[in-house]
CSV table of N, CA and C in Angstrom, one decimal:
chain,number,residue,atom,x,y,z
N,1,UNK,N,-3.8,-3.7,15.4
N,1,UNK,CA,-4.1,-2.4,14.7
N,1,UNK,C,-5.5,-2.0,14.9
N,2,UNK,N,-5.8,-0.7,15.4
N,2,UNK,CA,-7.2,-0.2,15.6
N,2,UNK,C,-7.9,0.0,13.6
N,3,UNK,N,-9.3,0.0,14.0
N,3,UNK,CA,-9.7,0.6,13.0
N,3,UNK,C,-9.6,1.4,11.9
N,4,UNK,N,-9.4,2.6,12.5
N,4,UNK,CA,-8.4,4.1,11.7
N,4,UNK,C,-7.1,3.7,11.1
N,5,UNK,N,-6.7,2.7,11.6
N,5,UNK,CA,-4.8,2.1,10.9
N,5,UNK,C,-5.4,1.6,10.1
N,6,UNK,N,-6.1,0.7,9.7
N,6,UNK,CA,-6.1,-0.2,8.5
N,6,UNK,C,-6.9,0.6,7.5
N,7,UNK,N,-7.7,1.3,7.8
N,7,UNK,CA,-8.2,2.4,7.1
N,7,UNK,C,-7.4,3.3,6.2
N,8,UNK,N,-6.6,3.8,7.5
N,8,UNK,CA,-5.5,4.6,6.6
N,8,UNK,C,-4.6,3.8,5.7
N,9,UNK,N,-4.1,2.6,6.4
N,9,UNK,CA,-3.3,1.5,5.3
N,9,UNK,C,-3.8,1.3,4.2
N,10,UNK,N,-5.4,0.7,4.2
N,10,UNK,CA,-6.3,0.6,3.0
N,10,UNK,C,-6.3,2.0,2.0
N,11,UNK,N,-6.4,3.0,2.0
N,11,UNK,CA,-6.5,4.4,1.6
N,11,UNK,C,-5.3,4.7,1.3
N,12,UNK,N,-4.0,4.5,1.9
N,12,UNK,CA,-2.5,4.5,1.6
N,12,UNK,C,-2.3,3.6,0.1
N,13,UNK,N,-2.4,2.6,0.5
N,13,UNK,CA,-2.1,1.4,-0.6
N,13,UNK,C,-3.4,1.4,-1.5
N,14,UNK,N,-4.2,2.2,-1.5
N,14,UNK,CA,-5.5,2.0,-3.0
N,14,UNK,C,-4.9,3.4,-4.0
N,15,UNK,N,-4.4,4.4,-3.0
N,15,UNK,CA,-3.2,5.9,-3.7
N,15,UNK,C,-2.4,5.3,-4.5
N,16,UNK,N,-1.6,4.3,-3.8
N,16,UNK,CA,-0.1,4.0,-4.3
N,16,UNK,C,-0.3,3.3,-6.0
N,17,UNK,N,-1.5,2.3,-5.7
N,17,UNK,CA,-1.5,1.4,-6.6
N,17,UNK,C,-2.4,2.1,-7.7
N,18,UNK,N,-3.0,3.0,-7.6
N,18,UNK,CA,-4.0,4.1,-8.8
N,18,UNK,C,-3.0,5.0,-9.1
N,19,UNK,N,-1.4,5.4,-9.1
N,19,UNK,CA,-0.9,6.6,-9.2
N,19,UNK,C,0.1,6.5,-10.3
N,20,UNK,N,-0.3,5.4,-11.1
N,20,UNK,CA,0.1,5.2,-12.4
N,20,UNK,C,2.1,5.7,-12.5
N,21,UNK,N,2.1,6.5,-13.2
N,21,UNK,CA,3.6,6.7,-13.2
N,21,UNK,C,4.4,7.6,-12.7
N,22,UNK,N,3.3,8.3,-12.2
N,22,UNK,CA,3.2,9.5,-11.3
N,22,UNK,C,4.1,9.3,-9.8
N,23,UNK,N,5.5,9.2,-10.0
N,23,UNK,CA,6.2,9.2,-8.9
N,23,UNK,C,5.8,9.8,-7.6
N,24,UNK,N,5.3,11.1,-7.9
N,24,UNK,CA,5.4,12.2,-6.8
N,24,UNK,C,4.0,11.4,-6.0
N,25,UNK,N,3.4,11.5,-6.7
N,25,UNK,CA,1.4,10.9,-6.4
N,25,UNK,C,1.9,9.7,-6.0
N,26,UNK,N,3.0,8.6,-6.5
N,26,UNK,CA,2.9,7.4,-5.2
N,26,UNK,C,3.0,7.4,-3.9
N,27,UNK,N,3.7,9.0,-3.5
N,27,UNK,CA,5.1,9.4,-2.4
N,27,UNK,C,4.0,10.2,-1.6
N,28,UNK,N,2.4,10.6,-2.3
N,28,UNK,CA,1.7,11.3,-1.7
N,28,UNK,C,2.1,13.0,-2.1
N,29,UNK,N,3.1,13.2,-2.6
N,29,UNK,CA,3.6,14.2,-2.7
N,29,UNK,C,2.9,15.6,-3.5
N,30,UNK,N,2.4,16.8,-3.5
N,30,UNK,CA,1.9,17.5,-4.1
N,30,UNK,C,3.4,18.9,-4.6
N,31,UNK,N,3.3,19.2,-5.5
N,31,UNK,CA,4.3,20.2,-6.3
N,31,UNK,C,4.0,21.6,-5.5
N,32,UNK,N,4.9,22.1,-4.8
N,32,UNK,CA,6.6,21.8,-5.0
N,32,UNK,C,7.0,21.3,-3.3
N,33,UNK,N,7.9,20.6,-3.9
N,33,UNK,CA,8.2,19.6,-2.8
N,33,UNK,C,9.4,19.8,-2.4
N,34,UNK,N,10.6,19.3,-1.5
N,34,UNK,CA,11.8,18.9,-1.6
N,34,UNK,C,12.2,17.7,-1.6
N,35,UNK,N,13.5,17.9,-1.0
N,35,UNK,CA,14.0,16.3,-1.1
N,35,UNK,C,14.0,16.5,0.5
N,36,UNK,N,13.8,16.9,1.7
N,36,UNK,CA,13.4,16.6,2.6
N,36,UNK,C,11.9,16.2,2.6
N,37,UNK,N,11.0,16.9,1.9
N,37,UNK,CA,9.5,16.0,1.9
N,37,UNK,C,9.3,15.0,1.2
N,38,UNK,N,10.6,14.6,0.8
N,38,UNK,CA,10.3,13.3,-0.5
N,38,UNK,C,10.6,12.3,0.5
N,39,UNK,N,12.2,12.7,1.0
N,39,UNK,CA,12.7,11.7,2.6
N,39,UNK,C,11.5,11.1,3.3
N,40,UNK,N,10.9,12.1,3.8
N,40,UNK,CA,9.9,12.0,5.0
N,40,UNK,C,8.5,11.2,4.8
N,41,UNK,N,7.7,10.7,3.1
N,41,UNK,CA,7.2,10.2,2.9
N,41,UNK,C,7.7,9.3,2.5
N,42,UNK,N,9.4,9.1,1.9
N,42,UNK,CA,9.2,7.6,1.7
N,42,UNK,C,9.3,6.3,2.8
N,43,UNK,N,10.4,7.4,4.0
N,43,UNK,CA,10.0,6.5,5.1
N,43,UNK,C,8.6,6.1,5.6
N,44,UNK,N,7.8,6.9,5.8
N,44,UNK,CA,6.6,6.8,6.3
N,44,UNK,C,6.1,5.7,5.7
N,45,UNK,N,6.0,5.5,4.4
N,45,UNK,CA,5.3,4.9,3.7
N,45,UNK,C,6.3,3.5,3.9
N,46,UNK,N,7.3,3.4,4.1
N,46,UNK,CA,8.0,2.2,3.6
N,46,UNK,C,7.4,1.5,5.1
N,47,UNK,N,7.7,2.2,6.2
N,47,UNK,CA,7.1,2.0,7.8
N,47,UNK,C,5.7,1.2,7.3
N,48,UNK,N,5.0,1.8,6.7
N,48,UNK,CA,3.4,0.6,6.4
N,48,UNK,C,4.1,-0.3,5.5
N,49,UNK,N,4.1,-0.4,4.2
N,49,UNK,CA,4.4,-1.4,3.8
N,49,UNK,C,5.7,-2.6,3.7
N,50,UNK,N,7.1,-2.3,4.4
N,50,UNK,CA,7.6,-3.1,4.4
N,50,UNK,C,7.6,-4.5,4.3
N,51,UNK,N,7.8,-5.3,3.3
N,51,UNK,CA,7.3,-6.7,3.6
N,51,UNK,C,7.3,-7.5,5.0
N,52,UNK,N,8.2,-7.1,5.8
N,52,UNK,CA,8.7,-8.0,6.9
N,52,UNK,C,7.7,-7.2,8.3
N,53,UNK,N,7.0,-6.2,8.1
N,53,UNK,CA,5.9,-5.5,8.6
N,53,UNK,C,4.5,-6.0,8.2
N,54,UNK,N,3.9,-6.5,7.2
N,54,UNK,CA,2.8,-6.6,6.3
N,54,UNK,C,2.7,-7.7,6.2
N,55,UNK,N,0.7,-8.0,6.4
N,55,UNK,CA,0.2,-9.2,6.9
N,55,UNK,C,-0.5,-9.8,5.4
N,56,UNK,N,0.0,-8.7,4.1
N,56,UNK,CA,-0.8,-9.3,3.1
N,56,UNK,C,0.8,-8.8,2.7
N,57,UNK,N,1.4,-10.0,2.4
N,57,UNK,CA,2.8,-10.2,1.9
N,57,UNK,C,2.8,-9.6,0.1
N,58,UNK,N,2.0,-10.4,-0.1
N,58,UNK,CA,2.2,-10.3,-2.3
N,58,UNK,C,2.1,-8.6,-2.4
N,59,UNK,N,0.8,-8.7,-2.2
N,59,UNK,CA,0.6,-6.9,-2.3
N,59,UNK,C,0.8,-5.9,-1.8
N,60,UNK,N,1.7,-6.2,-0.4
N,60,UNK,CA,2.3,-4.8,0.3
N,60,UNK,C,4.2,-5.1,-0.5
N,61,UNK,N,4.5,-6.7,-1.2
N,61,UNK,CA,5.8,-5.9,-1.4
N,61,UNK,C,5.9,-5.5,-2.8
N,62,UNK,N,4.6,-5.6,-3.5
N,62,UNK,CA,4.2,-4.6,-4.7
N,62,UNK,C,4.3,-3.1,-4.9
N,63,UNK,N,3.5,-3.0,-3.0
N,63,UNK,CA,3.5,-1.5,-3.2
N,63,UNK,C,4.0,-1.0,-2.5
N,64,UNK,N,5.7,-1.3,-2.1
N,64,UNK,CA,6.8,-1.2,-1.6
N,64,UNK,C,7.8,-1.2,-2.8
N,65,UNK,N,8.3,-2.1,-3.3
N,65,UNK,CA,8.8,-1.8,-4.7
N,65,UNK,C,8.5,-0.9,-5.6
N,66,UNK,N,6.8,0.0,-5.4
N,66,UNK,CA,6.6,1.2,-6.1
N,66,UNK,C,6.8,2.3,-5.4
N,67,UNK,N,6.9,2.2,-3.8
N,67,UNK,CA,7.4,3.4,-3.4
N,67,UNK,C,9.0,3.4,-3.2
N,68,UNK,N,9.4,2.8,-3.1
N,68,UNK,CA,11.2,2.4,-3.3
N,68,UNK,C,11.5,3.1,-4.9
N,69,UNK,N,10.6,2.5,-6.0
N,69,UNK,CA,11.3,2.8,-6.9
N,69,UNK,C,10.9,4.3,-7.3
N,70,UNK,N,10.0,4.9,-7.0
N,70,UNK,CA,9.3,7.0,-7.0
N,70,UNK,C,10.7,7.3,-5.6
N,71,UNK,N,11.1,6.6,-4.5
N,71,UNK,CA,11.8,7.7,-3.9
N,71,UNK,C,13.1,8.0,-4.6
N,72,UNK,N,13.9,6.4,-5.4
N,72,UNK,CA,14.7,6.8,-5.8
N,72,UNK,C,14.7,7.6,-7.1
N,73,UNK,N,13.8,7.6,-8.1
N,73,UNK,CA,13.6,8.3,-9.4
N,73,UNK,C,13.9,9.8,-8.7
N,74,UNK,N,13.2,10.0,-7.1
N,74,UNK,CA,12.5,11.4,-7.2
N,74,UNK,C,14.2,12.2,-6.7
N,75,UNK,N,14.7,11.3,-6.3
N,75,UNK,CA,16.0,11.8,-5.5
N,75,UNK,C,16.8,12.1,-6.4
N,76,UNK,N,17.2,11.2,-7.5
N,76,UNK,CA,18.0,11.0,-8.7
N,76,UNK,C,17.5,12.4,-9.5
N,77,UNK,N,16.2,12.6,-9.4
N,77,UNK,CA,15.9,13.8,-10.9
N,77,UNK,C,15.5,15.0,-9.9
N,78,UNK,N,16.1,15.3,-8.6
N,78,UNK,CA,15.9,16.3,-8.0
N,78,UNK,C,16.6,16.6,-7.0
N,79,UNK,N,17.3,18.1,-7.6
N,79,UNK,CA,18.4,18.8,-6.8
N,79,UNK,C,18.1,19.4,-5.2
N,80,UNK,N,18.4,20.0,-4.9
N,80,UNK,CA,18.2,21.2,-3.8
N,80,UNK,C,16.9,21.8,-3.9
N,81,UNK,N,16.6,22.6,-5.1
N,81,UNK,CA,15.5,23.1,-5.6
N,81,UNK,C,14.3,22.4,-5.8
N,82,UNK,N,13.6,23.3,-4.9
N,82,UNK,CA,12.0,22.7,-5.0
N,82,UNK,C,11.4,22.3,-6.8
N,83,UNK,N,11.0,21.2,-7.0
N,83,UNK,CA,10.3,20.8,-8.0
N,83,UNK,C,9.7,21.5,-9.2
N,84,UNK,N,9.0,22.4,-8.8
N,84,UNK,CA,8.3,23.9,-9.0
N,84,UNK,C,9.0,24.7,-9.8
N,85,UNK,N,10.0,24.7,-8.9
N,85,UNK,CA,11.3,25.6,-8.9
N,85,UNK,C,12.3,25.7,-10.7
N,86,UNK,N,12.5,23.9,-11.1
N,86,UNK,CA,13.4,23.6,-12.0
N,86,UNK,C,12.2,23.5,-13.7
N,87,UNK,N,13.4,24.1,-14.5
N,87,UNK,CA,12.2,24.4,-15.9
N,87,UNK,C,12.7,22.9,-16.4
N,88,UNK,N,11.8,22.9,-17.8
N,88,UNK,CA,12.2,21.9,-18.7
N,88,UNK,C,13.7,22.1,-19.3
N,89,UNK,N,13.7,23.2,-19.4
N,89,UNK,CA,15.2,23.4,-20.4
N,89,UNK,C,16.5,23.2,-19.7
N,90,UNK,N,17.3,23.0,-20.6
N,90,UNK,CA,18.4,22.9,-19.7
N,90,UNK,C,19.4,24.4,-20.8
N,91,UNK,N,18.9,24.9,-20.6
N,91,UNK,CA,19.9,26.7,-21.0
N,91,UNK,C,18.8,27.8,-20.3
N,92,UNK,N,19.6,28.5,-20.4
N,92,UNK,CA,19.1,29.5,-19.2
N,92,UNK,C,17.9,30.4,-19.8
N,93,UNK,N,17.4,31.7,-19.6
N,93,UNK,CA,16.4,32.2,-20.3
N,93,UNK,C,17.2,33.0,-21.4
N,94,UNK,N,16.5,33.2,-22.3
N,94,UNK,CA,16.8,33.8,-23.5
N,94,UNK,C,17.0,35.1,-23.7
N,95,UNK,N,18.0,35.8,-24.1
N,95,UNK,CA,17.8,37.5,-24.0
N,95,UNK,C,16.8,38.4,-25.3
């Protein structure tokens, strides 16, 4: 690995592990998203940390287990519709 890789790894995995419960913020993700940009970062990210990839075993399958568990939350609580997109309510607007 050159310089700039472990840098970005380092900077990857110091996001993951500061992004508290903040699914979207472990996935790198900014609002409004889809579930094709939710796809595309959690491979990315799973690609660095995979345990069976990762030369610091304890703490990459830490922050693999937190990106595993934001892609599926994010998949599970999000339809078609961009993020942005879906209100709190579940009834429509009010006349």
């Amino acid at each position: 690995m050159d310089v700039e890789a472990i840098k970005r790894l380092e900077r990857e995995a110091r996001r993951v592990e500061a992004a508290g419960d903040n699914h979207a913020y472990v996935l790198g993700l900014k609002r409004p998203f889809t579930r094709a940009d939710v796809r595309k970062r959690y491979f990315f990210l799973a690609r660095l940390f995979h345990p069976d990839r990762s030369f610091q075993v304890t703490r990459f399958c830490r922050i693999f287990d937190r990106v595993k568990t934001s892609y599926h939350h994010l998949l599970s609580t999000h339809k078609q519709k961009p993020v942005a997109a879906r209100t709190n309510s579940h009834h429509g607007p009010r006349d």
